[in-house]
Amino acid sequence: MAKTALITGISGQDGAYLARSLLGRGYRVIGTYRRTSATPTGRLDELGIADDVQFVDMELLEASNIRKVLGKLMPDEIYNLAAQSFVGLSFDLPLYTCDVDAMGVLRLLEAMREVCPGARLYQASTSEMFGHAQEVPQRETTPFCPRSPYAVAKLFAHWSVVNYREAFGLYACSGILFNHESPLRGLEFVTRKVTHGLARVALGLQDTLQIGNLEAKRDWGFAGEYVEGMWRMLQQEKSDDYVLATGHNASVRDFVNGAAAAFGFHLEWSGEGQAARGIDKTTGRTIVAVDPVHYRPADVEQLLGDASKAKAVLGWEAKTSLDELIQMMARADYDRMKSGVVRF
Ligand code: NAP
């Protein structure tokens, strides 16, 4: 009989890629969405799989709702991807972020313990938990030093997963994933903001891309590969925690340079810090400008992951280079903009 996978946050980037991957493996895939979701199937439509997924509404703020859904579906595997996932917004909505990203996971663990203790859980943890990184590169044993309400909440969730595994014997994994991007990334995240904004500049729909801190360095991989690592974590004899990363990092400025080149611009930079401007050498036009409004009260300077444990135990490694990722995202945004079909 086909295994049942429950994916919370099916409407997000990872939910879409994971659903496609699990459907390909013969799973019955059930995705949870919020009744208030603006685009519950936009990304699934883009991948052409919306009709193959079953949907159930579930809200991580509501314990009784979670218990009811788990009791009714009795999933074999639960992938908890739902979260208020935008670091910047977590400074404006710290309590809400904590309620969803920290307490929401505890509600899920409690429901699982009561209703379906035999299920396997993947929790979407994040490299942001390393924050002001205590060593380079960061691995599973690196001490955490979160720098945002989002990271603090995710760290609570991470330790809750470890605790429920140790205390109640649940099969629960925390996947500490470094940034992973794709054409399905949300517009609020810097990589997509860059490819979407520069596609609009290239098509004459706007003059300038406004951006925040250009010097932050991140380890960026392709989301389509990271969901494979999530699945592998749930197929082991014992549950454990794993870092997934590429092992390379680059600055936001590097990403902007790569994306600009993908659209045929040749960027030259003038000015420093908040006065930095990216000028297209061919036309002399400023097409990138820094706007401090996008700065965070506390930022993470650089993240770089070491995924050797995932490679050794799960046989997982990132394959897509940053350049390939940029090309993929730039092309998708350009094509969407040209065709006028922008679903999210
Ligand atoms: P995403 O695109 O922002 O998707 C988040 C999902 O969570 C959406 O489906 C959203 O639904 C749902 N959600 C938000 N609040 C909810 C609530 N209160 N109850 C139920 N569902 C709720 O995020 P993603 O990039 O796919 O990331 C998936 C997970 O991995 C997230 O937990 C994120 O924090 C974590 N993560 C991501 C990365 C990365 O680089 N992408 C790295 C490390 C960890 P709506 O459509 O209703 O908003």
Coordinates of C-alpha atoms and ligand atoms in Angstrom, one line a residue:
M1 CA 0.0 0.0 0.0
A2 CA 1.2 3.5 -0.8
K3 CA 2.7 5.4 2.1
T4 CA 0.9 8.6 3.2
A5 CA 3.0 11.8 3.5
L6 CA 1.6 14.9 5.2
I7 CA 3.3 18.1 4.1
T8 CA 2.5 21.2 6.2
G9 CA 3.1 24.4 4.2
I10 CA 2.3 22.8 0.8
S11 CA 1.8 26.2 -0.7
G12 CA 5.4 27.2 -0.2
Q13 CA 8.6 26.7 -2.3
D14 CA 9.8 23.5 -0.5
G15 CA 6.2 22.1 -0.3
A16 CA 5.9 22.1 -4.0
Y17 CA 9.2 20.5 -4.8
L18 CA 8.8 17.9 -2.0
A19 CA 5.3 17.0 -3.2
R20 CA 6.6 16.4 -6.7
S21 CA 9.4 14.3 -5.4
L22 CA 7.1 12.2 -3.1
L23 CA 4.5 11.7 -5.8
G24 CA 7.3 10.4 -8.1
R25 CA 8.0 7.9 -5.4
G26 CA 4.4 6.7 -5.3
Y27 CA 3.4 8.4 -2.1
R28 CA -0.2 9.6 -1.3
V29 CA 0.6 13.2 -0.7
I30 CA -1.6 15.3 1.5
G31 CA -0.8 19.0 1.8
T32 CA -2.0 21.3 4.6
Y33 CA -2.8 24.9 3.8
R34 CA -4.3 27.8 5.6
R35 CA -7.8 29.0 4.7
T36 CA -6.3 32.5 4.5
S37 CA -3.6 31.4 2.1
A38 CA -3.4 33.8 -0.9
T39 CA -2.0 31.3 -3.4
P40 CA -2.5 27.8 -2.0
T41 CA -1.8 26.0 -5.4
G42 CA 0.2 28.6 -7.4
R43 CA 3.5 26.7 -7.1
L44 CA 1.9 23.3 -7.5
D45 CA 0.2 24.6 -10.6
E46 CA 3.6 25.8 -11.9
L47 CA 4.9 22.2 -11.5
G48 CA 1.7 20.7 -12.9
I49 CA 0.9 18.6 -9.9
A50 CA -2.0 20.5 -8.2
D51 CA -4.5 17.8 -9.2
D52 CA -2.4 15.0 -7.8
V53 CA -2.2 16.3 -4.2
Q54 CA -5.0 16.1 -1.7
F55 CA -5.5 19.1 0.6
V56 CA -6.6 19.6 4.1
D57 CA -6.7 22.9 6.0
M58 CA -4.6 23.0 9.1
E59 CA -3.4 26.0 11.2
L60 CA -0.3 25.6 13.3
L61 CA -1.7 28.0 15.8
E62 CA -4.6 25.7 16.7
A63 CA -3.7 22.5 18.7
S64 CA -7.1 20.9 18.4
N65 CA -7.1 21.3 14.6
I66 CA -3.6 19.6 14.3
R67 CA -4.7 16.7 16.5
K68 CA -7.9 16.2 14.4
V69 CA -6.0 16.2 11.1
L70 CA -3.4 13.8 12.3
G71 CA -6.0 11.5 13.9
K72 CA -8.0 11.4 10.7
L73 CA -5.1 10.9 8.3
M74 CA -2.7 8.8 10.4
P75 CA 0.3 9.7 8.1
D76 CA 3.4 7.6 7.8
E77 CA 5.6 10.6 7.3
I78 CA 5.1 14.3 8.3
Y79 CA 7.1 17.0 6.8
N80 CA 6.7 20.2 8.8
L81 CA 7.6 23.0 6.4
A82 CA 4.9 25.5 7.5
A83 CA 6.4 28.6 9.1
Q84 CA 6.5 32.3 9.1
S85 CA 9.7 31.9 7.2
F86 CA 10.9 35.4 6.4
V87 CA 13.7 36.6 8.8
G88 CA 13.1 40.3 8.1
L89 CA 9.4 40.1 8.9
S90 CA 10.1 38.3 12.2
F91 CA 11.5 41.6 13.6
D92 CA 8.1 43.2 13.0
L93 CA 6.1 40.1 14.1
P94 CA 8.2 38.5 16.8
L95 CA 5.3 37.1 18.9
Y96 CA 3.4 35.7 15.9
T97 CA 6.6 34.2 14.5
C98 CA 7.3 32.5 17.8
D99 CA 3.7 31.2 18.0
V100 CA 3.9 29.6 14.6
D101 CA 7.6 28.6 14.3
A102 CA 8.2 27.5 17.9
M103 CA 4.9 26.8 19.6
G104 CA 3.4 25.4 16.4
V105 CA 6.1 22.7 16.3
L106 CA 5.5 21.9 20.0
R107 CA 1.7 21.6 19.2
L108 CA 2.6 19.3 16.3
L109 CA 4.9 17.1 18.5
E110 CA 2.3 16.8 21.2
A111 CA -0.4 15.8 18.7
M112 CA 2.0 13.3 17.2
R113 CA 2.9 11.8 20.5
E114 CA -0.8 11.4 21.5
V115 CA -2.3 10.4 18.1
C116 CA 0.3 8.9 15.8
P117 CA 3.5 8.1 17.7
G118 CA 4.7 5.7 15.0
A119 CA 4.8 8.4 12.3
R120 CA 8.1 9.9 11.2
L121 CA 8.6 13.7 11.4
Y122 CA 10.9 16.0 9.5
Q123 CA 11.2 19.5 11.0
A124 CA 12.4 22.4 8.8
S125 CA 15.2 23.9 10.8
T126 CA 17.6 26.5 9.5
S127 CA 21.2 27.7 9.2
E128 CA 19.9 31.0 10.7
M129 CA 20.1 29.2 14.1
F130 CA 23.9 29.5 13.7
G131 CA 23.5 33.3 13.3
H132 CA 26.7 34.9 14.6
A133 CA 28.5 31.8 13.6
Q134 CA 30.9 30.4 16.2
E135 CA 32.9 28.4 13.7
V136 CA 33.4 28.2 9.9
P137 CA 32.0 26.1 8.3
Q138 CA 29.0 25.3 10.4
R139 CA 28.1 21.7 11.1
E140 CA 25.7 19.8 13.4
T141 CA 28.0 20.3 16.4
T142 CA 28.5 24.0 15.9
P143 CA 27.0 26.0 18.9
F144 CA 24.0 28.1 17.9
C145 CA 23.9 31.9 18.2
P146 CA 20.6 33.1 16.7
R147 CA 20.2 36.7 15.6
S148 CA 16.5 37.1 14.8
P149 CA 13.1 36.2 16.3
Y150 CA 12.8 33.8 13.4
A151 CA 16.0 32.0 14.3
V152 CA 15.3 32.0 18.0
A153 CA 11.9 30.4 17.4
K154 CA 13.3 27.8 15.0
L155 CA 15.9 27.0 17.7
F156 CA 13.2 26.3 20.2
A157 CA 11.6 24.0 17.6
H158 CA 14.9 22.3 16.9
W159 CA 15.5 21.5 20.6
S160 CA 11.9 20.4 21.0
V161 CA 12.4 17.8 18.2
V162 CA 15.6 16.6 19.9
N163 CA 13.8 16.5 23.2
Y164 CA 10.8 14.5 22.0
R165 CA 13.1 12.1 20.3
E166 CA 15.0 11.5 23.5
A167 CA 12.2 11.6 25.9
F168 CA 9.4 9.9 24.0
G169 CA 11.3 7.9 21.4
L170 CA 9.6 9.6 18.5
Y171 CA 11.3 9.3 15.1
A172 CA 11.9 13.0 14.6
C173 CA 14.6 14.7 12.5
S174 CA 15.7 18.3 12.4
G175 CA 17.1 19.2 9.0
I176 CA 19.4 22.2 9.4
L177 CA 19.1 23.6 5.9
F178 CA 21.2 26.4 4.5
N179 CA 19.5 28.7 2.1
H180 CA 17.9 27.0 -0.9
E181 CA 16.4 28.9 -3.7
S182 CA 14.6 28.3 -7.0
P183 CA 12.2 29.9 -9.5
L184 CA 9.5 29.1 -6.9
R185 CA 11.1 31.2 -4.1
G186 CA 8.8 33.8 -2.5
L187 CA 9.3 37.4 -3.7
E188 CA 10.2 38.7 -0.3
F189 CA 13.5 36.7 -0.3
V190 CA 16.6 38.4 -1.6
T191 CA 17.5 36.0 -4.4
R192 CA 14.1 36.1 -6.0
K193 CA 13.7 39.8 -5.3
V194 CA 16.9 40.2 -7.4
T195 CA 16.0 38.0 -10.3
H196 CA 12.4 39.3 -10.4
G197 CA 13.5 43.0 -10.0
L198 CA 16.2 42.7 -12.7
A199 CA 13.8 40.9 -15.1
R200 CA 11.5 43.9 -14.7
V201 CA 14.4 46.3 -15.3
A202 CA 15.5 44.3 -18.4
L203 CA 11.9 44.6 -19.8
G204 CA 11.7 48.3 -19.0
L205 CA 8.9 47.8 -16.3
Q206 CA 11.0 49.5 -13.6
D207 CA 14.1 51.6 -13.5
T208 CA 16.0 50.3 -10.4
L209 CA 16.2 47.3 -8.1
Q210 CA 16.2 48.5 -4.5
I211 CA 18.2 46.2 -2.2
G212 CA 19.5 45.9 1.4
N213 CA 22.8 44.7 2.8
L214 CA 25.0 43.7 -0.2
E215 CA 27.8 42.2 1.9
A216 CA 25.9 39.4 3.7
K217 CA 27.2 36.0 2.6
R218 CA 25.0 32.9 2.3
D219 CA 25.4 29.3 1.2
W220 CA 22.8 29.1 -1.6
G221 CA 21.7 25.8 -3.1
F222 CA 18.9 24.6 -5.3
A223 CA 15.6 23.7 -3.4
G224 CA 14.8 20.9 -5.7
E225 CA 17.8 19.0 -4.4
Y226 CA 17.3 19.8 -0.8
V227 CA 13.9 18.1 -0.6
E228 CA 15.6 14.9 -1.5
G229 CA 17.7 15.2 1.6
M230 CA 14.5 15.7 3.7
W231 CA 13.1 12.4 2.4
R232 CA 16.4 10.6 3.0
M233 CA 16.4 11.7 6.6
L234 CA 13.1 9.9 7.2
Q235 CA 14.3 6.6 5.6
Q236 CA 17.1 5.8 8.1
E237 CA 17.1 3.2 10.9
K238 CA 17.3 6.0 13.6
S239 CA 16.3 9.6 13.5
D240 CA 19.0 12.2 13.7
D241 CA 19.8 15.8 12.7
Y242 CA 21.6 16.8 9.5
V243 CA 23.0 19.9 7.9
L244 CA 22.3 20.3 4.2
A245 CA 24.4 22.9 2.4
T246 CA 26.6 23.3 -0.7
G247 CA 29.8 24.1 1.2
H248 CA 30.3 27.3 -0.9
N249 CA 29.1 30.8 -0.1
A250 CA 28.8 34.1 -1.9
S251 CA 27.7 37.6 -1.1
V252 CA 24.4 39.3 -2.1
R253 CA 26.6 41.5 -4.2
D254 CA 28.0 38.4 -6.0
F255 CA 24.4 37.2 -6.6
V256 CA 23.3 40.6 -8.0
N257 CA 26.4 40.6 -10.3
G258 CA 25.5 37.1 -11.6
A259 CA 21.9 37.9 -12.1
A260 CA 22.7 41.2 -13.8
A261 CA 25.0 39.4 -16.2
A262 CA 22.2 36.8 -16.9
F263 CA 20.1 39.7 -18.1
G264 CA 22.9 41.1 -20.3
F265 CA 23.9 44.0 -18.0
H266 CA 27.6 44.7 -17.1
L267 CA 27.5 46.0 -13.6
E268 CA 30.1 48.4 -12.2
W269 CA 29.8 49.6 -8.6
S270 CA 30.2 53.0 -7.2
G271 CA 29.9 54.2 -3.6
E272 CA 30.2 52.3 -0.4
G273 CA 27.6 50.8 2.1
Q274 CA 24.3 52.6 1.9
A275 CA 25.5 54.8 -1.0
A276 CA 26.5 51.8 -3.2
R277 CA 25.0 51.8 -6.7
G278 CA 25.2 49.3 -9.5
I279 CA 25.6 51.0 -12.8
D280 CA 25.2 49.3 -16.2
K281 CA 28.4 50.0 -18.0
T282 CA 26.8 50.0 -21.4
T283 CA 24.1 52.6 -20.8
G284 CA 25.5 54.4 -17.7
R285 CA 22.2 53.8 -15.9
T286 CA 21.9 53.0 -12.2
I287 CA 20.0 49.8 -12.1
V288 CA 20.7 48.7 -8.5
A289 CA 20.5 51.0 -5.4
V290 CA 20.8 50.3 -1.7
D291 CA 17.8 51.2 0.4
P292 CA 18.5 51.0 4.2
V293 CA 14.8 50.2 4.7
H294 CA 15.7 46.6 3.8
Y295 CA 18.5 46.4 6.5
R296 CA 17.8 44.3 9.5
P297 CA 18.2 45.4 13.2
A298 CA 20.7 42.5 13.5
D299 CA 22.1 40.7 10.5
V300 CA 24.0 37.5 10.0
E301 CA 27.3 38.3 8.3
Q302 CA 28.0 35.0 6.8
L303 CA 26.9 31.4 6.7
L304 CA 28.7 28.5 5.2
G305 CA 27.7 24.9 5.8
D306 CA 29.5 21.6 6.1
A307 CA 27.2 18.8 4.9
S308 CA 29.7 15.9 5.2
K309 CA 27.5 14.0 7.7
A310 CA 24.6 14.1 5.1
K311 CA 26.9 12.9 2.5
A312 CA 28.3 10.1 4.6
V313 CA 25.0 8.8 6.1
L314 CA 22.4 9.9 3.6
G315 CA 24.4 9.8 0.4
W316 CA 23.1 13.3 -0.2
E317 CA 25.1 16.2 -1.7
A318 CA 24.2 19.5 -3.5
K319 CA 25.0 19.4 -7.2
T320 CA 23.7 22.7 -8.7
S321 CA 26.2 25.5 -8.8
L322 CA 25.3 29.1 -7.8
D323 CA 25.7 30.2 -11.4
E324 CA 23.3 27.5 -12.7
L325 CA 20.8 28.5 -10.0
I326 CA 21.0 32.1 -11.0
Q327 CA 20.5 31.3 -14.6
M328 CA 17.5 29.1 -13.8
M329 CA 15.9 31.8 -11.7
A330 CA 16.6 34.7 -14.1
R331 CA 15.2 32.7 -17.1
A332 CA 12.1 31.8 -15.2
D333 CA 11.4 35.4 -14.1
Y334 CA 12.0 36.8 -17.5
D335 CA 9.7 34.2 -19.2
R336 CA 7.0 34.8 -16.6
M337 CA 7.1 38.5 -17.0
K338 CA 7.1 38.3 -20.7
S339 CA 4.1 36.0 -20.8
G340 CA 2.3 38.0 -18.1
V341 CA 1.6 34.8 -16.0
V342 CA 3.1 35.5 -12.6
R343 CA 1.3 33.2 -10.1
F344 CA 3.3 34.1 -7.0
Ligands
NAP1 P1 7.7 29.4 2.3 O1 7.8 29.4 0.8 O2 7.7 30.7 3.0 O3 6.5 28.5 2.8 C1 6.0 28.6 4.1 C2 4.7 27.8 4.2 O4 4.2 27.9 5.5 C3 3.6 28.4 3.3 O5 2.9 27.3 2.7 C4 2.7 29.1 4.3 O6 1.4 29.1 3.9 C5 2.8 28.2 5.5 N1 2.4 28.8 6.8 C6 2.9 30.0 7.2 N2 2.3 30.2 8.4 C7 1.5 29.2 8.7 C8 0.6 28.8 9.8 N3 0.4 29.7 10.8 N4 -0.1 27.7 9.7 C9 0.0 26.8 8.7 N5 0.9 27.1 7.6 C10 1.6 28.3 7.6 O7 9.0 28.6 2.9 P2 10.0 27.6 2.2 O8 11.1 28.3 1.6 O9 9.2 26.6 1.4 O10 10.6 26.9 3.5 C11 10.0 25.7 4.0 C12 10.4 25.6 5.5 O11 11.8 25.5 5.5 C13 10.1 26.8 6.3 O12 9.7 26.3 7.6 C14 11.4 27.6 6.4 O13 11.4 28.4 7.6 C15 12.4 26.5 6.4 N6 13.7 26.8 5.8 C16 13.7 27.4 4.6 C17 15.0 27.6 4.0 C18 15.1 28.2 2.6 O14 16.2 28.7 2.3 N7 14.1 28.1 1.8 C19 16.2 27.4 4.7 C20 16.0 26.8 6.0 C21 14.8 26.5 6.5 P3 0.7 30.4 3.2 O15 0.7 30.2 1.7 O16 -0.7 30.4 3.8 O17 1.4 31.6 3.6

